[in-house]
Coordinates of C-alpha atoms in Angstrom, one line a residue:
M26 CA -21.6 -29.4 16.2
E27 CA -18.6 -27.8 14.5
K28 CA -18.7 -30.5 11.8
N29 CA -22.4 -29.9 11.1
R30 CA -21.9 -26.1 11.0
Y31 CA -19.1 -26.6 8.5
H32 CA -21.3 -28.7 6.2
L33 CA -24.1 -26.1 6.5
E34 CA -21.8 -23.2 5.6
K35 CA -20.3 -25.2 2.7
K36 CA -23.7 -25.9 1.3
K37 CA -24.6 -22.2 1.7
H38 CA -21.5 -21.2 -0.2
D39 CA -22.2 -23.7 -3.0
K40 CA -25.8 -22.5 -3.4
E41 CA -24.9 -18.8 -3.3
G42 CA -21.9 -19.4 -5.6
L43 CA -24.2 -21.1 -8.2
C44 CA -26.6 -18.2 -8.2
F45 CA -23.7 -15.7 -8.3
T46 CA -22.2 -17.5 -11.3
N47 CA -25.6 -17.4 -13.1
R48 CA -25.9 -13.7 -12.5
V49 CA -22.4 -12.6 -13.6
H50 CA -21.3 -13.1 -17.2
H51 CA -17.7 -12.3 -16.9
Y52 CA -16.5 -14.6 -14.1
Q53 CA -16.7 -18.2 -13.1
L54 CA -16.4 -19.0 -9.4
L55 CA -14.7 -22.2 -8.4
F56 CA -15.2 -23.4 -4.8
T57 CA -12.9 -25.7 -3.0
G58 CA -14.3 -26.0 0.6
E59 CA -14.1 -22.4 2.0
T60 CA -11.5 -21.2 -0.6
I61 CA -12.8 -19.3 -3.6
F62 CA -10.8 -18.9 -6.9
T63 CA -11.9 -16.5 -9.7
R64 CA -11.0 -17.0 -13.3
K65 CA -11.7 -14.9 -16.4
K66 CA -13.8 -16.7 -19.0
N67 CA -11.5 -17.9 -21.7
S68 CA -14.0 -17.1 -24.5
N69 CA -14.2 -13.5 -23.4
K70 CA -10.4 -13.3 -23.2
R71 CA -10.1 -14.7 -26.7
K72 CA -12.6 -12.2 -28.0
K73 CA -10.7 -9.3 -26.4
Q74 CA -7.4 -10.5 -28.0
M75 CA -9.1 -10.8 -31.4
A76 CA -10.5 -7.3 -31.1
T77 CA -7.0 -5.8 -30.3
E78 CA -5.4 -7.6 -33.2
I79 CA -7.4 -5.6 -35.8
S80 CA -5.2 -2.6 -36.6
K81 CA -6.4 0.8 -37.8
I82 CA -4.8 1.4 -41.2
L83 CA -4.0 4.6 -43.1
V84 CA -3.3 4.3 -46.8
I85 CA -1.3 7.1 -48.5
G86 CA -1.7 7.1 -52.2
G87 CA -5.0 5.2 -52.0
T88 CA -6.4 6.6 -55.2
G89 CA -3.5 5.4 -57.3
Y90 CA -3.3 2.2 -59.4
I91 CA -2.4 -0.4 -56.7
G92 CA -3.6 1.8 -53.8
K93 CA -7.3 1.3 -54.6
F94 CA -6.9 -2.4 -54.3
V95 CA -5.1 -2.1 -51.0
V96 CA -7.9 0.2 -49.6
D97 CA -10.6 -2.2 -50.9
A98 CA -8.8 -5.2 -49.2
S99 CA -8.4 -3.4 -46.0
A100 CA -12.1 -2.4 -45.8
K101 CA -13.3 -5.9 -46.7
A102 CA -11.0 -7.4 -44.0
G103 CA -12.8 -5.3 -41.4
H104 CA -9.9 -2.9 -40.6
P105 CA -10.8 0.6 -39.6
T106 CA -9.4 2.2 -42.8
S107 CA -8.5 5.8 -43.6
V108 CA -7.2 7.3 -46.8
L109 CA -5.1 10.4 -47.0
V110 CA -6.6 12.6 -49.8
R111 CA -6.1 16.2 -51.1
E112 CA -9.3 18.3 -51.5
S113 CA -8.4 18.6 -55.2
T114 CA -8.6 14.8 -55.5
V115 CA -12.2 14.8 -54.1
A116 CA -13.1 17.5 -56.7
D117 CA -11.6 15.5 -59.6
P118 CA -14.4 14.1 -61.8
V119 CA -12.7 10.7 -62.1
K120 CA -10.9 10.2 -58.8
G121 CA -13.9 11.8 -57.0
K122 CA -16.0 8.8 -57.9
L123 CA -13.3 6.5 -56.5
V124 CA -13.2 8.5 -53.3
Q125 CA -17.0 8.2 -53.1
S126 CA -16.8 4.4 -53.5
F127 CA -14.3 4.4 -50.6
K128 CA -16.8 6.3 -48.4
N129 CA -19.6 3.9 -49.4
S130 CA -17.3 1.0 -48.1
G131 CA -17.0 2.7 -44.7
V132 CA -13.5 4.2 -45.4
T133 CA -12.7 7.4 -43.6
L134 CA -11.3 10.3 -45.7
V135 CA -8.5 12.3 -44.0
Y136 CA -7.6 15.5 -45.7
G137 CA -3.9 16.1 -45.9
D138 CA -0.8 16.3 -48.1
L139 CA 2.7 14.9 -48.1
N140 CA 4.0 18.4 -48.1
D141 CA 1.9 19.3 -45.0
H142 CA 3.8 17.9 -42.1
E143 CA 1.2 18.7 -39.5
S144 CA -1.7 17.1 -41.5
L145 CA 0.5 14.0 -41.9
V146 CA 1.3 13.7 -38.2
N147 CA -2.3 14.2 -37.2
A148 CA -3.5 11.5 -39.7
I149 CA -0.8 9.1 -38.5
K150 CA -1.6 9.6 -34.8
Q151 CA -5.1 8.1 -35.4
V152 CA -3.9 4.7 -36.8
D153 CA -1.6 1.8 -36.0
V154 CA -0.3 1.0 -39.5
V155 CA 0.7 3.2 -42.4
I156 CA 0.7 1.8 -46.0
S157 CA 2.2 3.9 -48.8
T158 CA 1.1 3.2 -52.3
V159 CA 2.4 6.5 -53.9
G160 CA 3.6 6.5 -57.5
N161 CA 7.2 6.4 -58.7
M162 CA 7.5 10.2 -58.9
Q163 CA 6.7 10.5 -55.2
I164 CA 9.0 7.7 -53.9
P165 CA 11.6 10.2 -52.6
D166 CA 8.8 12.1 -50.8
Q167 CA 8.3 9.2 -48.5
T168 CA 11.0 10.6 -46.3
K169 CA 8.3 13.0 -45.2
I170 CA 6.1 10.1 -44.1
I171 CA 9.1 8.6 -42.2
A172 CA 9.6 12.0 -40.4
A173 CA 5.9 12.2 -39.5
I174 CA 5.8 8.6 -38.3
K175 CA 8.8 9.3 -36.0
E176 CA 7.1 12.4 -34.6
A177 CA 3.7 10.6 -34.1
G178 CA 5.5 7.8 -32.2
N179 CA 2.6 5.3 -32.3
V180 CA 3.0 3.4 -35.6
K181 CA 3.6 -0.3 -35.2
R182 CA 4.2 -1.0 -38.9
F183 CA 5.0 0.9 -42.1
F184 CA 4.7 -0.5 -45.6
P185 CA 6.5 1.8 -48.0
S186 CA 5.5 1.9 -51.7
E187 CA 7.2 -1.0 -53.4
F188 CA 5.0 -3.7 -55.0
G189 CA 7.4 -5.0 -57.7
V190 CA 11.0 -6.1 -57.7
D191 CA 12.9 -6.6 -54.5
V192 CA 15.1 -3.6 -55.0
D193 CA 17.9 -5.0 -52.8
R194 CA 18.2 -7.9 -55.2
Q195 CA 18.1 -6.7 -58.7
N196 CA 20.5 -6.0 -61.6
A197 CA 18.7 -3.2 -63.4
V198 CA 20.5 -0.9 -65.8
E199 CA 19.8 2.8 -66.2
P200 CA 17.3 4.5 -66.0
A201 CA 15.5 1.8 -64.0
S202 CA 18.4 1.4 -61.6
S203 CA 17.9 5.0 -60.5
T204 CA 14.2 4.4 -59.9
F205 CA 15.0 1.3 -57.8
A206 CA 17.8 3.2 -56.0
G207 CA 15.2 5.6 -54.7
K208 CA 13.3 2.8 -53.1
V209 CA 16.5 1.4 -51.6
Q210 CA 17.2 4.8 -50.0
I211 CA 13.7 4.7 -48.5
R212 CA 14.3 1.2 -47.1
R213 CA 17.6 2.4 -45.4
A214 CA 15.9 5.5 -44.0
I215 CA 13.1 3.4 -42.5
E216 CA 15.6 1.0 -40.9
A217 CA 17.8 3.9 -39.6
A218 CA 14.8 5.5 -38.0
G219 CA 14.0 2.3 -36.2
I220 CA 10.5 2.1 -37.7
P221 CA 8.9 -1.5 -37.8
F222 CA 8.3 -2.3 -41.5
T223 CA 7.2 -4.8 -44.1
Y224 CA 8.3 -4.5 -47.7
V225 CA 6.0 -6.1 -50.3
A226 CA 7.7 -7.6 -53.4
S227 CA 4.7 -8.5 -55.5
G228 CA 6.3 -9.1 -58.9
C229 CA 4.4 -8.0 -62.1
F230 CA 0.9 -6.5 -61.9
A231 CA -1.2 -8.9 -64.0
G232 CA -3.3 -5.9 -65.3
Y233 CA -0.2 -4.3 -66.7
F234 CA 1.6 -7.2 -68.3
L235 CA -0.8 -10.0 -69.2
P236 CA -3.5 -8.2 -71.3
T237 CA -0.9 -7.5 -74.0
M238 CA 1.8 -10.0 -73.0
V239 CA 4.3 -7.1 -73.0
Q240 CA 3.9 -6.5 -76.8
A241 CA 4.8 -2.9 -77.8
G242 CA 1.7 -1.0 -79.0
A243 CA -0.6 -3.9 -78.5
T244 CA -4.1 -3.7 -77.0
A245 CA -4.6 -7.5 -76.7
P246 CA -2.6 -10.7 -76.5
P247 CA -0.8 -11.7 -79.7
R248 CA -2.6 -14.0 -82.2
D249 CA 0.1 -14.4 -84.9
K250 CA 3.5 -13.2 -83.7
V251 CA 5.1 -12.6 -80.3
T252 CA 8.3 -10.7 -79.4
I253 CA 10.3 -12.2 -76.6
L254 CA 13.1 -10.3 -74.8
G255 CA 16.2 -12.4 -74.3
D256 CA 15.8 -16.2 -74.5
G257 CA 12.5 -16.3 -72.6
S258 CA 13.8 -18.7 -69.9
P259 CA 14.0 -16.6 -66.7
K260 CA 11.1 -17.1 -64.3
V261 CA 8.7 -14.2 -63.9
I262 CA 5.9 -13.6 -61.3
Y263 CA 2.5 -12.2 -62.2
N264 CA -0.1 -11.4 -59.6
E265 CA -3.7 -10.1 -59.9
E266 CA -4.1 -6.8 -58.2
H267 CA -6.9 -7.8 -55.8
D268 CA -4.7 -10.6 -54.6
I269 CA -1.8 -8.2 -54.0
G270 CA -4.1 -6.1 -51.9
T271 CA -5.4 -9.1 -50.0
Y272 CA -1.9 -10.5 -49.2
T273 CA -0.7 -7.1 -48.1
I274 CA -3.5 -6.6 -45.6
K275 CA -3.1 -10.2 -44.4
A276 CA 0.5 -9.3 -43.4
V277 CA -0.5 -6.2 -41.4
D278 CA -1.0 -7.9 -38.0
D279 CA 1.2 -11.0 -38.7
P280 CA 4.3 -11.1 -36.5
R281 CA 5.9 -13.4 -39.1
T282 CA 6.1 -10.5 -41.6
L283 CA 7.5 -7.9 -39.2
N284 CA 10.8 -6.4 -40.4
K285 CA 10.7 -8.8 -43.4
I286 CA 10.1 -8.7 -47.1
L287 CA 6.8 -10.3 -48.1
Y288 CA 7.2 -12.0 -51.5
I289 CA 4.0 -12.7 -53.3
K290 CA 5.2 -15.6 -55.3
P291 CA 2.5 -18.3 -55.8
S292 CA 3.8 -21.4 -57.7
K293 CA 1.1 -21.3 -60.4
N294 CA 1.9 -17.6 -61.1
T295 CA 5.7 -18.1 -61.5
L296 CA 6.6 -19.1 -65.0
S297 CA 9.0 -18.2 -67.8
F298 CA 7.9 -16.1 -70.8
N299 CA 8.3 -19.2 -72.9
D300 CA 5.9 -21.0 -70.6
L301 CA 3.5 -18.0 -70.8
V302 CA 3.5 -18.1 -74.6
S303 CA 3.0 -21.9 -74.5
L304 CA 0.1 -21.5 -72.2
W305 CA -1.5 -18.9 -74.4
E306 CA -1.0 -21.0 -77.5
K307 CA -2.8 -23.9 -75.9
K308 CA -5.7 -21.6 -75.1
I309 CA -6.1 -20.2 -78.6
G310 CA -5.2 -23.5 -80.3
K311 CA -2.5 -21.9 -82.4
S312 CA 1.3 -21.7 -82.6
L313 CA 2.7 -18.2 -82.7
E314 CA 5.7 -17.0 -84.6
K315 CA 8.4 -16.1 -82.1
D316 CA 10.8 -13.2 -82.5
Y317 CA 13.6 -13.4 -79.8
V318 CA 15.4 -10.1 -79.1
P319 CA 19.0 -10.7 -77.9
E320 CA 20.1 -8.9 -74.7
E321 CA 22.6 -6.7 -76.6
Q322 CA 19.7 -5.4 -78.8
V323 CA 17.5 -4.7 -75.8
L324 CA 20.3 -2.7 -74.2
K325 CA 20.7 -0.7 -77.4
L326 CA 17.0 0.0 -77.5
I327 CA 17.1 1.3 -74.0
Q328 CA 20.0 3.7 -74.8
E329 CA 18.3 5.0 -78.0
S330 CA 14.8 5.5 -76.5
G331 CA 13.6 8.6 -74.8
F332 CA 11.6 9.0 -71.5
P333 CA 9.5 7.1 -70.4
I334 CA 10.0 4.3 -72.9
N335 CA 13.6 3.8 -71.8
I336 CA 12.4 3.2 -68.2
F337 CA 9.8 0.6 -69.3
L338 CA 12.4 -1.1 -71.4
A339 CA 15.0 -1.1 -68.6
I340 CA 12.5 -2.6 -66.1
N341 CA 11.5 -5.2 -68.7
H342 CA 15.2 -6.0 -69.2
S343 CA 15.6 -6.5 -65.4
I344 CA 12.5 -8.8 -65.2
F345 CA 12.5 -10.8 -68.4
V346 CA 16.2 -10.9 -69.4
K347 CA 18.0 -10.8 -66.1
G348 CA 15.3 -12.7 -64.2
D349 CA 15.4 -10.4 -61.2
L350 CA 12.1 -11.6 -59.8
D351 CA 13.4 -15.2 -59.3
N352 CA 17.2 -15.3 -59.3
F353 CA 17.6 -15.8 -55.6
E354 CA 16.4 -18.0 -52.7
I355 CA 14.1 -16.5 -50.1
E356 CA 16.0 -16.8 -46.8
P357 CA 14.1 -16.8 -43.5
S358 CA 16.5 -14.1 -42.3
F359 CA 15.0 -11.5 -44.6
G360 CA 11.8 -12.8 -46.3
V361 CA 8.7 -14.9 -46.3
E362 CA 6.4 -16.0 -49.1
A363 CA 2.7 -15.0 -49.0
S364 CA 1.0 -18.0 -50.5
E365 CA 2.8 -20.2 -48.0
L366 CA 1.8 -18.0 -45.0
Y367 CA -1.8 -17.7 -46.2
P368 CA -2.8 -20.9 -48.0
D369 CA -6.5 -20.0 -47.4
V370 CA -6.3 -17.2 -50.0
K371 CA -7.7 -18.3 -53.3
Y372 CA -5.5 -16.4 -55.7
T373 CA -6.2 -15.9 -59.4
T374 CA -3.8 -18.0 -61.5
V375 CA -2.2 -16.8 -64.7
E376 CA -4.1 -19.4 -66.6
E377 CA -7.4 -18.2 -65.1
Y378 CA -6.5 -14.6 -65.8
L379 CA -5.8 -15.3 -69.5
D380 CA -9.2 -16.9 -70.0
Q381 CA -10.9 -13.5 -70.4
F382 CA -8.9 -12.8 -73.5
V383 CA -9.6 -16.1 -75.4

């Protein structure tokens, strides 16, 4: 009788268990005799993990040159995205249109100012990640962002405004060296404050350098003669701005980029100025006359030029003469390379970019 009663009760459990499993979406019931084990559905667990991985992002300086590309990439990637804006920016006839396009993309506008500590703290408390894309004149003001992040206490990653040369590994002369020194000071302040960070070293903006191929006073790439600073042999990196935004946002929730420098250095976009000229010559089917400017003459031009020409020349000296974008190896202890981390990103190559000017 006991044996029969056991079989009856076991069948009853099995039947009820089957019905219970069909009714409940979140659990599976596994029966072993009279012992019941519960297990969370793996698919739901994965969905929950994926949901928590999407960080809320605040962009400071989002209406600036590279900022708008970062905002666009963040919104397209599905991150809840906010942009810190001044009321005067919204009223501006040009930037107001950009701000409206942000809103149309689902971006939240947060009114505030770098000089208004309370507004900064309040904005930062609403997000997980802060990305600064402020211009060069506001680089020192990022200490105010650091102070606000410390007070808010909730930020899991800060991207300061960099997007160019790795300022810890460059040989710039004045006045560019002072500009880079400001970024170095911000790096050290972030590290001293114990704020998790990622520094983005994106090389040259394609939109700045390639349409004129760095020819003074030009509005298009050269067709007859090209001026080359130095001997044209150092490797230089050019990246299209949308790609810079995409790679930056890819790094936001990636533990591999935490407290590291993210170098955006795709192989097809790393080429010497001589290589660039050769590529352009093939596209237009014509050889250009080449005027090489010795380093001594470049340094003299920097000293003799006024602001802001001297800064541009000094930066170009760092990039094209000293080769500061590619004169070191990326060590795992301090850096990672974006196109290796994210091979799925279809970036615009220099060759493709130049096609529009042929």
